[in-house]
Amino acid sequence: MANGLTIGQAAAFVGVTIKTVRHYHRLGLVAEPERDGSGYRRYGSADLLRLIQARTLAGAGVPLAEVGDLLDADPERFAAALDDVHRRLTEQIEDLTARRDTLHRLDHGDRALLPDRACAILERLTDLGFCPDYVAVQREGLVLARALIPEIFESFLNHLEHSLADPEFIELTKRSWDARSWDPDDPRIVELASAVAANLLANRALQTMPTGFRNQSDAAARYGVVNHHREDQGPSIARLNALVEENLRAAGVHIPHQ
Amino acid sequence: MANGLTIGQAAAFVGVTIKTVRHYHRLGLVAEPERDGSGYRRYGSADLLRLIQARTLAGAGVPLAEVGDLLDADPERFAAALDDVHRRLTEQIEDLTARRDTLHRLDHGDRALLPDRACAILERLTDLGFCPDYVAVQREGLVLARALIPEIFESFLNHLEHSLADPEFIELTKRSWDARSWDPDDPRIVELASAVAANLLANRALQTMPTGFRNQSDAAARYGVVNHHREDQGPSIARLNALVEENLRAAGVHIPHQ
DNA sequence: ATTGACCTTGACCTTAGGTCAGGGTGCACG
DNA sequence: CGTGCACCCTGACCTAAGGTCAAGGTCAAT
């Protein structure tokens, strides 16, 4: 008398595969049902109930290792666990929703890496006639700055926004960019460096660096990485950088070494 | 000149673990960055951008094996893929929401297995004075019926609801339940069987079985399992069952064998 | 100079199943 | 009657997306 459902019927009923049912048996999460004469598992309604319960919990993200315990727990603990699961599901839903909404930022690379304000600055650079390569280097710098020195990233942006309103700064920056192709010993570099330093000192926006920041040598190292990042462009840029720093230090501005 | 972030800093920036970053390298999903003098990976902003993009797609559920391809794809294909991911996320969110809303049915077992209508019938049985054991067997039967013969489950419920309004049916059912403890050769069984058959014939609710259903031998077998399910209770029940079927067949009602 | 925090590779573990191999069962059809 | 087909059995291995452990190199600070 073949009483009860076969594993395939039971699996279809609870909406899982046969393999999943056997998996649950092996983990001891659902007891094996009786076998019929030919060794087939036969599922009665009690077995189906247990399967559905297990399936529902597992489907809600409860680790299988906990499902068995949970189903055997007293109603009080069980209810608490259900509440917990409900909470976790809600959390997960919110998480997914957020992910979905963030997805569109991938369309344009910058938006995934930088806040809107920084993107606006980069666009402004393009509008001001800076070449794409320069904008790319500048974007690199912003990304590094945000990653390495988040403490002062906001004031970094302030400084940039302020500077872009100054035609002299823009002119000097364009010249600095041209300096890439100069010989490192070109005398114009010395001249340019003092002009740049003077401009920076005139603005004094560098002072927005938070007090205390300068004392942490770790922070200084990170600042150094950002500050020397553009030196990748060539030896004359490195020299220009060094000279500007020298000028600033001579004027009493503290700049971490290395 | 240690230019760029170490793996730990990069991982922290994109919000994953170091292991995850290395995993992405091994899968070829994100190219390995330059190494510094001591063999440490050093991440520039281009690497960070790639990492963030990969992370965003992976976090949205895109299989890692596809992420690499996708990021290298032309913008058109990429946009299409993004749409696809967005759709999948929405689907997943709806799925989780549904799961969360179903979770409370686990509190009372029946509600996880049976629709509200069936649960109401079981409660009605209790109210009508049927003993808990009988209700349990009946619940088993309903679960099996729903799993095995969903085609006629609704009409099965119709039939039951209708029958429960008939005092004679209830009386006969109670007597049938008592028959568990009778001897299989008890003459009262013959008498009870013809009374039950007469009651069923009078109602003729059995006729709600959909045409065409009777012709499928598979369906017949499944129907048989459900119909003979209660015979677990004892040999006298089996005999009663057989006699009722015999009576019904004699009256011209088609009932599948086995 | 040694501690502690970080980095390197490689080998194995985990979760929730899926796949494959090798064989038995039950039923219908020619 | 045997042949095909759909279903069932076990057991061994595979998968994704990492995590853990081991054994060792680096770096900065105390």
Coordinates of C-alpha atoms (C1' of nucleotides) in Angstrom, one line a residue:
Chain A
M1 CA 0.0 0.0 0.0
A2 CA 1.9 3.0 -1.3
N3 CA 0.6 5.6 1.1
G4 CA 1.8 9.2 0.8
L5 CA 3.6 11.3 -1.8
T6 CA 6.9 10.4 -3.5
I7 CA 9.8 12.7 -3.1
G8 CA 9.1 14.3 -6.5
Q9 CA 5.5 15.0 -5.6
A10 CA 6.4 16.4 -2.2
A11 CA 9.2 18.6 -3.7
A12 CA 6.8 19.9 -6.3
F13 CA 4.2 20.6 -3.6
V14 CA 6.5 22.7 -1.5
G15 CA 8.2 24.3 -4.5
V16 CA 11.7 23.0 -4.3
T17 CA 13.8 20.4 -6.1
I18 CA 14.2 16.8 -5.1
K19 CA 17.8 17.5 -4.4
T20 CA 16.9 20.1 -1.9
V21 CA 14.6 17.8 0.0
R22 CA 17.3 15.2 0.2
H23 CA 19.7 17.9 1.3
Y24 CA 17.4 18.8 4.1
H25 CA 17.3 15.2 5.2
R26 CA 21.0 14.8 5.2
L27 CA 21.4 18.0 7.3
G28 CA 18.8 16.5 9.8
L29 CA 16.6 19.5 9.2
V30 CA 13.6 17.4 8.2
A31 CA 13.4 13.8 9.4
E32 CA 13.4 11.1 6.8
P33 CA 9.8 9.8 6.2
E34 CA 8.8 6.2 6.0
R35 CA 9.9 4.1 3.0
D36 CA 7.6 2.0 1.0
G37 CA 8.3 -1.6 -0.2
S38 CA 10.8 -0.5 -2.9
G39 CA 12.7 1.9 -0.6
Y40 CA 11.0 5.0 -1.9
R41 CA 10.4 7.8 0.6
R42 CA 6.7 8.4 1.2
Y43 CA 5.7 11.8 2.6
G44 CA 2.6 12.2 4.7
S45 CA 1.1 15.6 5.6
A46 CA 3.1 15.9 8.7
D47 CA 6.3 15.5 6.6
L48 CA 4.9 18.1 4.1
L49 CA 4.2 20.5 6.9
R50 CA 7.7 20.2 8.2
L51 CA 9.1 20.6 4.7
I52 CA 7.1 23.8 4.1
Q53 CA 8.1 25.2 7.4
A54 CA 11.7 24.5 6.7
R55 CA 11.4 25.8 3.2
T56 CA 9.8 29.0 4.3
L57 CA 12.5 29.8 6.9
A58 CA 15.3 28.8 4.5
G59 CA 13.7 30.9 1.8
A60 CA 13.6 33.8 4.2
G61 CA 17.4 33.5 4.6
V62 CA 17.7 31.6 7.8
P63 CA 20.8 29.4 7.6
L64 CA 19.9 25.8 7.2
A65 CA 21.9 24.9 10.3
E66 CA 19.5 27.0 12.4
V67 CA 16.3 26.0 10.8
G68 CA 16.1 22.6 12.5
D69 CA 16.7 24.0 15.9
L70 CA 14.2 26.7 15.3
L71 CA 11.4 24.4 14.2
D72 CA 11.9 22.3 17.3
A73 CA 12.0 25.3 19.6
D74 CA 9.3 26.3 22.0
P75 CA 6.7 28.7 20.6
E76 CA 8.1 31.7 22.4
R77 CA 11.6 31.3 21.0
F78 CA 10.1 30.5 17.6
A79 CA 8.0 33.7 17.6
A80 CA 11.0 35.7 18.6
A81 CA 13.0 34.1 15.8
L82 CA 10.2 34.9 13.3
D83 CA 10.3 38.5 14.3
D84 CA 14.1 38.5 13.8
V85 CA 13.7 37.0 10.4
H86 CA 11.1 39.5 9.5
R87 CA 13.4 42.3 10.5
R88 CA 16.3 40.9 8.5
L89 CA 14.1 40.6 5.5
T90 CA 13.0 44.2 5.7
E91 CA 16.6 45.2 6.0
Q92 CA 17.6 43.2 3.0
I93 CA 14.8 44.7 1.0
E94 CA 16.0 48.1 1.8
D95 CA 19.5 47.2 0.9
L96 CA 18.5 45.8 -2.4
T97 CA 16.4 48.9 -3.1
A98 CA 19.3 51.1 -2.4
R99 CA 21.6 49.0 -4.6
R100 CA 19.1 49.3 -7.4
D101 CA 18.9 53.0 -7.1
T102 CA 22.7 53.3 -7.0
L103 CA 23.0 51.3 -10.1
H104 CA 22.6 54.1 -12.6
R105 CA 25.7 55.9 -11.3
L106 CA 27.7 53.3 -13.1
D107 CA 26.6 54.8 -16.4
H108 CA 29.2 57.5 -16.1
G109 CA 32.3 56.3 -14.2
D110 CA 33.0 59.5 -12.2
R111 CA 29.6 59.3 -10.4
A112 CA 30.5 56.0 -8.9
L113 CA 33.7 57.3 -7.4
L114 CA 33.1 60.9 -6.6
P115 CA 30.3 63.0 -5.1
D116 CA 28.3 65.3 -7.3
R117 CA 30.2 68.4 -6.2
A118 CA 33.5 66.9 -7.4
C119 CA 32.0 65.9 -10.7
A120 CA 30.8 69.4 -11.2
I121 CA 34.4 70.7 -10.7
L122 CA 35.7 68.2 -13.3
E123 CA 33.1 69.4 -15.7
R124 CA 34.0 72.9 -15.0
L125 CA 37.6 72.2 -15.8
T126 CA 36.6 70.9 -19.2
D127 CA 34.5 74.0 -19.8
L128 CA 37.4 76.2 -18.9
G129 CA 39.4 74.7 -21.7
F130 CA 41.7 72.3 -19.9
C131 CA 42.6 69.3 -22.0
P132 CA 41.1 65.9 -21.3
D133 CA 44.4 64.5 -20.1
Y134 CA 44.6 67.2 -17.5
V135 CA 41.1 66.5 -16.4
A136 CA 41.8 62.8 -16.2
V137 CA 44.9 63.4 -14.0
Q138 CA 42.8 65.8 -11.8
R139 CA 40.1 63.2 -11.4
E140 CA 42.7 60.7 -10.3
G141 CA 43.9 63.2 -7.8
L142 CA 40.4 63.7 -6.4
V143 CA 39.7 60.0 -6.2
L144 CA 42.9 59.5 -4.3
A145 CA 42.2 62.4 -2.1
R146 CA 38.8 61.2 -1.2
A147 CA 40.1 57.7 -0.5
L148 CA 43.2 58.7 1.4
I149 CA 42.3 61.9 3.2
P150 CA 38.6 62.0 3.7
E151 CA 39.1 64.3 6.7
I152 CA 40.0 67.2 4.5
F153 CA 38.3 66.2 1.3
E154 CA 35.5 68.7 1.7
S155 CA 37.8 71.6 2.3
F156 CA 39.9 70.4 -0.6
L157 CA 36.8 70.9 -2.8
N158 CA 36.2 74.3 -1.2
H159 CA 39.7 75.3 -2.1
L160 CA 39.3 74.1 -5.7
E161 CA 36.0 75.8 -6.2
H162 CA 37.4 79.0 -4.9
S163 CA 40.5 78.8 -7.0
L164 CA 38.6 78.2 -10.2
A165 CA 37.0 81.6 -9.8
D166 CA 40.5 83.1 -9.9
P167 CA 41.7 83.8 -13.5
E168 CA 45.3 84.0 -12.4
F169 CA 45.2 80.6 -10.8
I170 CA 43.7 79.1 -14.0
E171 CA 46.4 80.7 -16.1
L172 CA 49.1 79.4 -13.8
T173 CA 47.6 76.0 -13.7
K174 CA 47.6 75.8 -17.5
R175 CA 51.2 76.9 -17.6
S176 CA 52.1 74.2 -15.0
W177 CA 50.4 71.6 -17.2
D178 CA 52.5 72.8 -20.1
A179 CA 55.6 72.4 -18.0
R180 CA 55.3 68.6 -18.5
S181 CA 57.1 68.9 -21.7
W182 CA 59.8 71.4 -20.5
D183 CA 63.3 70.3 -19.5
P184 CA 63.5 69.8 -15.8
D185 CA 66.3 72.4 -15.8
D186 CA 64.3 75.0 -17.7
P187 CA 64.7 78.3 -15.9
R188 CA 61.0 79.1 -16.5
I189 CA 60.2 76.4 -13.9
V190 CA 61.7 78.4 -11.1
E191 CA 59.8 81.5 -12.1
L192 CA 56.6 79.6 -12.5
A193 CA 57.0 78.0 -9.1
S194 CA 57.3 81.3 -7.3
A195 CA 54.3 82.6 -9.1
V196 CA 52.2 79.6 -8.1
A197 CA 53.4 79.8 -4.5
A198 CA 52.5 83.5 -4.4
N199 CA 49.1 82.8 -5.7
L200 CA 48.5 80.1 -3.2
L201 CA 49.7 82.3 -0.4
A202 CA 47.5 85.1 -1.6
N203 CA 44.5 82.9 -1.4
R204 CA 45.5 81.2 1.8
A205 CA 42.7 78.7 1.3
L206 CA 45.3 76.1 2.3
Q207 CA 44.7 77.2 5.8
T208 CA 41.4 75.3 5.8
M209 CA 43.4 72.2 6.8
P210 CA 42.0 71.2 10.2
T211 CA 44.2 71.7 13.1
G212 CA 45.6 68.5 14.5
F213 CA 45.7 66.9 11.1
R214 CA 49.3 68.1 10.6
N215 CA 50.5 66.2 13.6
Q216 CA 49.6 62.7 12.5
S217 CA 52.4 61.3 10.5
D218 CA 50.1 58.8 9.0
A219 CA 47.9 61.5 7.7
A220 CA 51.0 63.4 6.4
A221 CA 52.0 60.3 4.5
R222 CA 48.6 60.0 2.9
Y223 CA 48.6 63.7 2.1
G224 CA 52.0 63.3 0.5
V225 CA 50.8 60.5 -1.8
V226 CA 48.0 62.8 -3.0
N227 CA 50.2 65.8 -3.3
H228 CA 52.9 64.0 -5.3
H229 CA 50.5 62.1 -7.4
R230 CA 50.8 64.3 -10.5
E231 CA 54.5 63.8 -10.5
D232 CA 53.8 60.7 -12.6
Q233 CA 53.5 63.1 -15.4
G234 CA 57.2 63.8 -15.7
P235 CA 60.4 65.0 -14.0
S236 CA 59.8 68.7 -14.6
I237 CA 56.5 68.5 -12.8
A238 CA 58.3 66.9 -9.9
R239 CA 60.8 69.7 -9.9
L240 CA 58.0 72.3 -10.1
N241 CA 56.3 70.7 -7.2
A242 CA 59.4 70.7 -5.1
L243 CA 60.1 74.3 -5.8
V244 CA 56.5 75.4 -4.9
E245 CA 56.8 73.5 -1.6
E246 CA 60.1 75.1 -0.9
N247 CA 58.6 78.6 -1.6
L248 CA 55.7 77.9 0.7
R249 CA 57.8 76.6 3.5
A250 CA 60.0 79.7 3.2
A251 CA 56.9 81.7 3.7
G252 CA 56.2 79.8 6.9
V253 CA 53.6 77.3 5.7
H254 CA 54.0 73.9 7.2
I255 CA 54.0 71.1 4.6
P256 CA 54.7 67.5 5.6
H257 CA 57.7 65.9 3.9
Q258 CA 57.7 62.9 1.7
Chain B
M1 CA 58.0 56.0 -4.4
A2 CA 55.0 54.2 -3.0
N3 CA 52.4 55.7 -5.2
G4 CA 48.8 54.5 -4.8
L5 CA 46.7 52.7 -2.1
T6 CA 47.6 49.4 -0.6
I7 CA 45.1 46.6 -0.9
G8 CA 43.7 47.2 2.5
Q9 CA 43.0 50.9 1.8
A10 CA 41.5 50.1 -1.5
A11 CA 39.3 47.4 -0.1
A12 CA 38.1 49.8 2.7
F13 CA 37.4 52.5 0.1
V14 CA 35.2 50.3 -2.0
G15 CA 33.7 48.6 1.0
V16 CA 34.8 45.0 0.6
T17 CA 37.4 42.8 2.3
I18 CA 40.9 42.3 1.1
K19 CA 40.0 38.7 0.2
T20 CA 37.3 39.9 -2.1
V21 CA 39.7 42.1 -4.0
R22 CA 42.2 39.3 -4.4
H23 CA 39.3 37.0 -5.5
Y24 CA 38.4 39.5 -8.2
H25 CA 42.0 39.6 -9.4
R26 CA 42.1 35.8 -9.6
L27 CA 38.9 35.6 -11.6
G28 CA 40.4 38.2 -14.0
L29 CA 37.5 40.5 -13.2
V30 CA 39.8 43.4 -12.2
A31 CA 43.3 43.5 -13.5
E32 CA 46.2 43.3 -11.0
P33 CA 47.6 46.8 -10.3
E34 CA 51.3 47.6 -10.3
R35 CA 53.4 46.3 -7.4
D36 CA 55.7 48.5 -5.4
G37 CA 59.3 47.6 -4.4
S38 CA 58.2 45.1 -1.7
G39 CA 55.7 43.3 -3.9
Y40 CA 52.6 45.1 -2.5
R41 CA 49.8 45.9 -4.8
R42 CA 49.3 49.7 -5.3
Y43 CA 46.0 50.9 -6.5
G44 CA 45.5 54.1 -8.5
S45 CA 42.2 55.8 -9.2
A46 CA 41.6 53.8 -12.4
D47 CA 41.9 50.6 -10.4
L48 CA 39.6 51.9 -7.7
L49 CA 37.1 52.9 -10.4
R50 CA 37.1 49.4 -11.8
L51 CA 36.8 47.9 -8.3
I52 CA 33.8 50.0 -7.5
Q53 CA 32.1 49.1 -10.8
A54 CA 32.8 45.5 -10.3
R55 CA 31.6 45.7 -6.7
T56 CA 28.4 47.4 -7.6
L57 CA 27.5 44.9 -10.3
A58 CA 28.4 42.0 -8.1
G59 CA 26.5 43.5 -5.2
A60 CA 23.5 43.7 -7.5
G61 CA 23.7 40.0 -8.0
V62 CA 25.4 39.8 -11.3
P63 CA 27.5 36.5 -11.4
L64 CA 31.2 37.4 -11.1
A65 CA 31.9 35.5 -14.3
E66 CA 29.8 38.0 -16.2
V67 CA 31.0 41.1 -14.5
G68 CA 34.3 41.2 -16.3
D69 CA 32.7 40.8 -19.7
L70 CA 30.1 43.4 -18.9
L71 CA 32.6 46.1 -17.8
D72 CA 34.5 45.6 -21.0
A73 CA 31.4 45.7 -23.2
D74 CA 30.4 48.6 -25.4
P75 CA 28.2 51.1 -23.7
E76 CA 25.1 49.9 -25.5
R77 CA 25.4 46.3 -24.3
F78 CA 26.4 47.7 -20.9
A79 CA 23.3 49.8 -20.6
A80 CA 21.1 46.8 -21.7
A81 CA 22.8 44.7 -19.0
L82 CA 22.1 47.4 -16.4
D83 CA 18.5 47.4 -17.3
D84 CA 18.4 43.7 -16.9
V85 CA 20.1 43.9 -13.5
H86 CA 17.6 46.5 -12.5
R87 CA 14.7 44.3 -13.5
R88 CA 16.1 41.3 -11.6
L89 CA 16.6 43.4 -8.5
T90 CA 13.0 44.5 -8.6
E91 CA 11.9 41.0 -9.0
Q92 CA 14.0 39.9 -6.1
I93 CA 12.6 42.7 -3.9
E94 CA 9.1 41.6 -4.7
D95 CA 10.0 38.0 -4.0
L96 CA 11.4 38.9 -0.6
T97 CA 8.5 41.1 0.3
A98 CA 6.1 38.2 -0.5
R99 CA 8.2 35.8 1.6
R100 CA 8.1 38.2 4.5
D101 CA 4.4 38.5 4.2
T102 CA 4.0 34.8 4.1
L103 CA 6.1 34.2 7.1
H104 CA 3.4 34.6 9.7
R105 CA 1.5 31.6 8.4
L106 CA 4.2 29.5 10.1
D107 CA 2.7 30.4 13.4
H108 CA -0.1 27.9 13.1
G109 CA 0.9 24.9 11.0
D110 CA -2.3 24.5 9.0
R111 CA -2.0 28.0 7.5
A112 CA 1.3 27.1 5.9
L113 CA -0.2 24.0 4.2
L114 CA -3.8 24.9 3.4
P115 CA -5.7 27.8 2.2
D116 CA -7.9 29.7 4.6
R117 CA -11.0 28.0 3.3
A118 CA -9.7 24.6 4.2
C119 CA -8.6 25.8 7.6
A120 CA -12.1 27.1 8.2
I121 CA -13.5 23.6 7.5
L122 CA -11.1 22.0 9.9
E123 CA -12.2 24.5 12.6
R124 CA -15.8 23.8 11.8
L125 CA -15.2 20.1 12.4
T126 CA -13.8 20.8 15.8
D127 CA -16.8 23.0 16.6
L128 CA -19.2 20.2 15.4
G129 CA -17.8 18.0 18.1
F130 CA -15.4 15.8 16.1
C131 CA -12.5 14.5 18.2
P132 CA -9.0 16.0 17.6
D133 CA -7.8 12.7 16.1
Y134 CA -10.5 12.8 13.5
V135 CA -9.7 16.4 12.6
A136 CA -6.0 15.4 12.3
V137 CA -6.8 12.6 9.9
Q138 CA -9.0 15.0 7.9
R139 CA -6.3 17.5 7.7
E140 CA -3.9 14.9 6.4
G141 CA -6.5 14.1 3.8
L142 CA -6.9 17.7 2.7
V143 CA -3.1 18.2 2.4
L144 CA -2.8 15.1 0.3
A145 CA -5.7 16.1 -1.8
R146 CA -4.3 19.5 -2.4
A147 CA -0.9 18.1 -3.3
L148 CA -2.0 15.2 -5.4
I149 CA -5.2 16.4 -7.1
P150 CA -5.1 20.2 -7.2
E151 CA -7.4 20.0 -10.3
I152 CA -10.4 19.1 -8.1
F153 CA -9.3 20.5 -4.8
E154 CA -11.7 23.4 -5.0
S155 CA -14.7 21.3 -5.8
F156 CA -13.5 18.9 -3.0
L157 CA -13.8 21.8 -0.6
N158 CA -17.2 22.8 -2.1
H159 CA -18.4 19.2 -1.4
L160 CA -17.2 19.3 2.1
E161 CA -18.7 22.6 2.9
H162 CA -22.0 21.5 1.5
S163 CA -21.9 18.2 3.4
L164 CA -21.2 19.9 6.8
A165 CA -24.5 21.6 6.5
D166 CA -26.3 18.2 6.4
P167 CA -26.9 16.7 9.9
E168 CA -27.4 13.3 8.5
F169 CA -23.9 13.4 6.9
I170 CA -22.4 14.5 10.1
E171 CA -24.1 11.7 12.0
L172 CA -23.0 9.1 9.5
T173 CA -19.4 10.5 9.5
K174 CA -19.3 10.2 13.3
R175 CA -20.5 6.7 13.2
S176 CA -17.9 5.9 10.5
W177 CA -15.2 7.2 12.8
D178 CA -16.5 5.0 15.6
A179 CA -16.3 2.0 13.2
R180 CA -12.5 2.1 13.7
S181 CA -12.9 0.1 16.7
W182 CA -15.4 -2.4 15.3
D183 CA -14.5 -5.8 14.1
P184 CA -14.1 -5.8 10.3
D185 CA -16.8 -8.5 10.1
D186 CA -19.2 -6.5 12.3
P187 CA -22.6 -6.6 10.4
R188 CA -23.2 -2.9 11.3
I189 CA -20.5 -2.0 8.8
V190 CA -22.6 -3.3 5.9
E191 CA -25.5 -1.3 7.1
L192 CA -23.5 1.9 7.7
A193 CA -21.9 1.5 4.2
S194 CA -25.2 1.6 2.4
A195 CA -26.4 4.5 4.5
V196 CA -23.3 6.5 3.7
A197 CA -23.6 5.6 0.0
A198 CA -27.3 6.7 0.0
N199 CA -26.4 10.0 1.5
L200 CA -23.6 10.6 -1.0
L201 CA -26.0 9.7 -3.9
A202 CA -28.6 12.0 -2.5
N203 CA -26.2 14.9 -2.5
R204 CA -24.6 14.1 -5.8
A205 CA -22.0 16.7 -5.0
L206 CA -19.5 14.1 -6.2
Q207 CA -20.6 15.1 -9.7
T208 CA -18.5 18.2 -9.4
M209 CA -15.5 16.2 -10.6
P210 CA -14.4 17.8 -13.9
T211 CA -15.2 15.8 -17.0
G212 CA -12.0 14.4 -18.5
F213 CA -10.5 13.9 -15.1
R214 CA -11.9 10.4 -14.9
N215 CA -10.2 9.3 -18.0
Q216 CA -6.6 9.9 -16.9
S217 CA -5.4 6.8 -15.2
D218 CA -2.7 8.9 -13.5
A219 CA -5.3 11.1 -12.0
A220 CA -7.3 8.1 -10.9
A221 CA -4.3 6.7 -9.1
R222 CA -3.7 9.9 -7.3
Y223 CA -7.4 10.1 -6.4
G224 CA -7.1 6.6 -5.1
V225 CA -4.3 7.5 -2.8
V226 CA -6.3 10.3 -1.3
N227 CA -9.5 8.3 -1.1
H228 CA -7.9 5.4 0.7
H229 CA -5.8 7.5 2.9
R230 CA -8.0 7.1 6.0
E231 CA -7.7 3.3 5.8
D232 CA -4.6 3.7 7.9
Q233 CA -6.9 3.9 10.8
G234 CA -7.8 0.2 10.7
P235 CA -9.1 -2.8 8.7
S236 CA -12.7 -2.0 9.5
I237 CA -12.4 1.4 7.9
A238 CA -10.9 -0.3 4.8
R239 CA -13.9 -2.6 4.6
L240 CA -16.3 0.2 5.1
N241 CA -14.6 2.1 2.3
A242 CA -14.7 -0.8 0.0
L243 CA -18.4 -1.4 0.7
V244 CA -19.3 2.2 0.1
E245 CA -17.5 2.2 -3.2
E246 CA -19.3 -1.0 -4.2
N247 CA -22.6 0.6 -3.4
L248 CA -21.8 3.6 -5.4
R249 CA -20.7 1.6 -8.4
A250 CA -23.8 -0.4 -8.2
A251 CA -25.7 2.9 -8.5
G252 CA -23.8 3.7 -11.6
V253 CA -21.2 6.1 -10.2
H254 CA -17.8 5.7 -11.8
I255 CA -15.0 5.3 -9.3
P256 CA -11.5 4.5 -10.4
H257 CA -10.0 1.3 -8.9
Q258 CA -7.0 1.1 -6.7
Chain C
dA1 C1' 65.1 44.8 18.5
dT2 C1' 60.9 43.5 18.9
dT3 C1' 55.9 44.2 18.7
dG4 C1' 51.9 44.8 16.0
dA5 C1' 49.7 45.9 11.9
dC6 C1' 49.9 45.1 7.3
dC7 C1' 51.2 42.5 3.0
dT8 C1' 52.4 38.0 0.2
dT9 C1' 51.0 33.1 -1.6
dG10 C1' 48.8 28.6 -1.2
dA11 C1' 45.7 25.1 0.5
dC12 C1' 41.6 24.0 2.4
dC13 C1' 36.6 25.1 4.4
dT14 C1' 31.8 26.9 3.9
dT15 C1' 26.6 27.2 2.2
dA16 C1' 23.0 25.7 -0.3
dG17 C1' 22.6 23.0 -3.2
dG18 C1' 23.6 20.9 -8.6
dT19 C1' 25.6 17.3 -11.6
dC20 C1' 27.0 12.9 -12.8
dA21 C1' 27.5 7.9 -12.6
dG22 C1' 25.6 3.5 -11.8
dG23 C1' 21.7 1.0 -10.7
dG24 C1' 16.7 -0.2 -9.2
dT25 C1' 11.3 0.4 -9.8
dG26 C1' 6.8 0.9 -11.9
dC27 C1' 4.0 1.4 -15.7
dA28 C1' 2.4 1.6 -20.5
dC29 C1' 2.9 0.1 -25.4
dG30 C1' 3.9 -2.8 -29.2
Chain D
dC1 C1' 7.4 -10.2 -22.9
dG2 C1' 10.6 -6.9 -23.3
dT3 C1' 11.5 -2.3 -24.1
dG4 C1' 11.2 2.5 -23.2
dC5 C1' 10.5 6.1 -20.1
dA6 C1' 10.0 8.5 -16.0
dC7 C1' 10.9 8.1 -11.6
dC8 C1' 13.6 6.7 -7.5
dC9 C1' 18.2 5.2 -4.8
dT10 C1' 23.1 6.3 -3.1
dG11 C1' 27.6 8.3 -3.4
dA12 C1' 31.2 11.2 -5.2
dC13 C1' 32.4 15.3 -6.9
dC14 C1' 31.4 20.4 -8.6
dT15 C1' 29.9 25.4 -8.0
dA16 C1' 29.9 30.6 -6.3
dA17 C1' 31.6 33.9 -3.5
dG18 C1' 34.3 34.2 -0.7
dG19 C1' 36.5 32.9 4.5
dT20 C1' 40.1 30.7 7.3
dC21 C1' 44.6 29.1 8.4
dA22 C1' 49.5 28.7 7.8
dA23 C1' 54.0 30.4 7.0
dG24 C1' 56.5 34.0 5.9
dG25 C1' 58.0 39.2 4.3
dT26 C1' 57.5 44.6 5.4
dC27 C1' 56.9 48.7 7.8
dA28 C1' 56.6 52.0 11.4
dA29 C1' 56.9 52.7 16.3
dT30 C1' 58.4 51.9 20.8

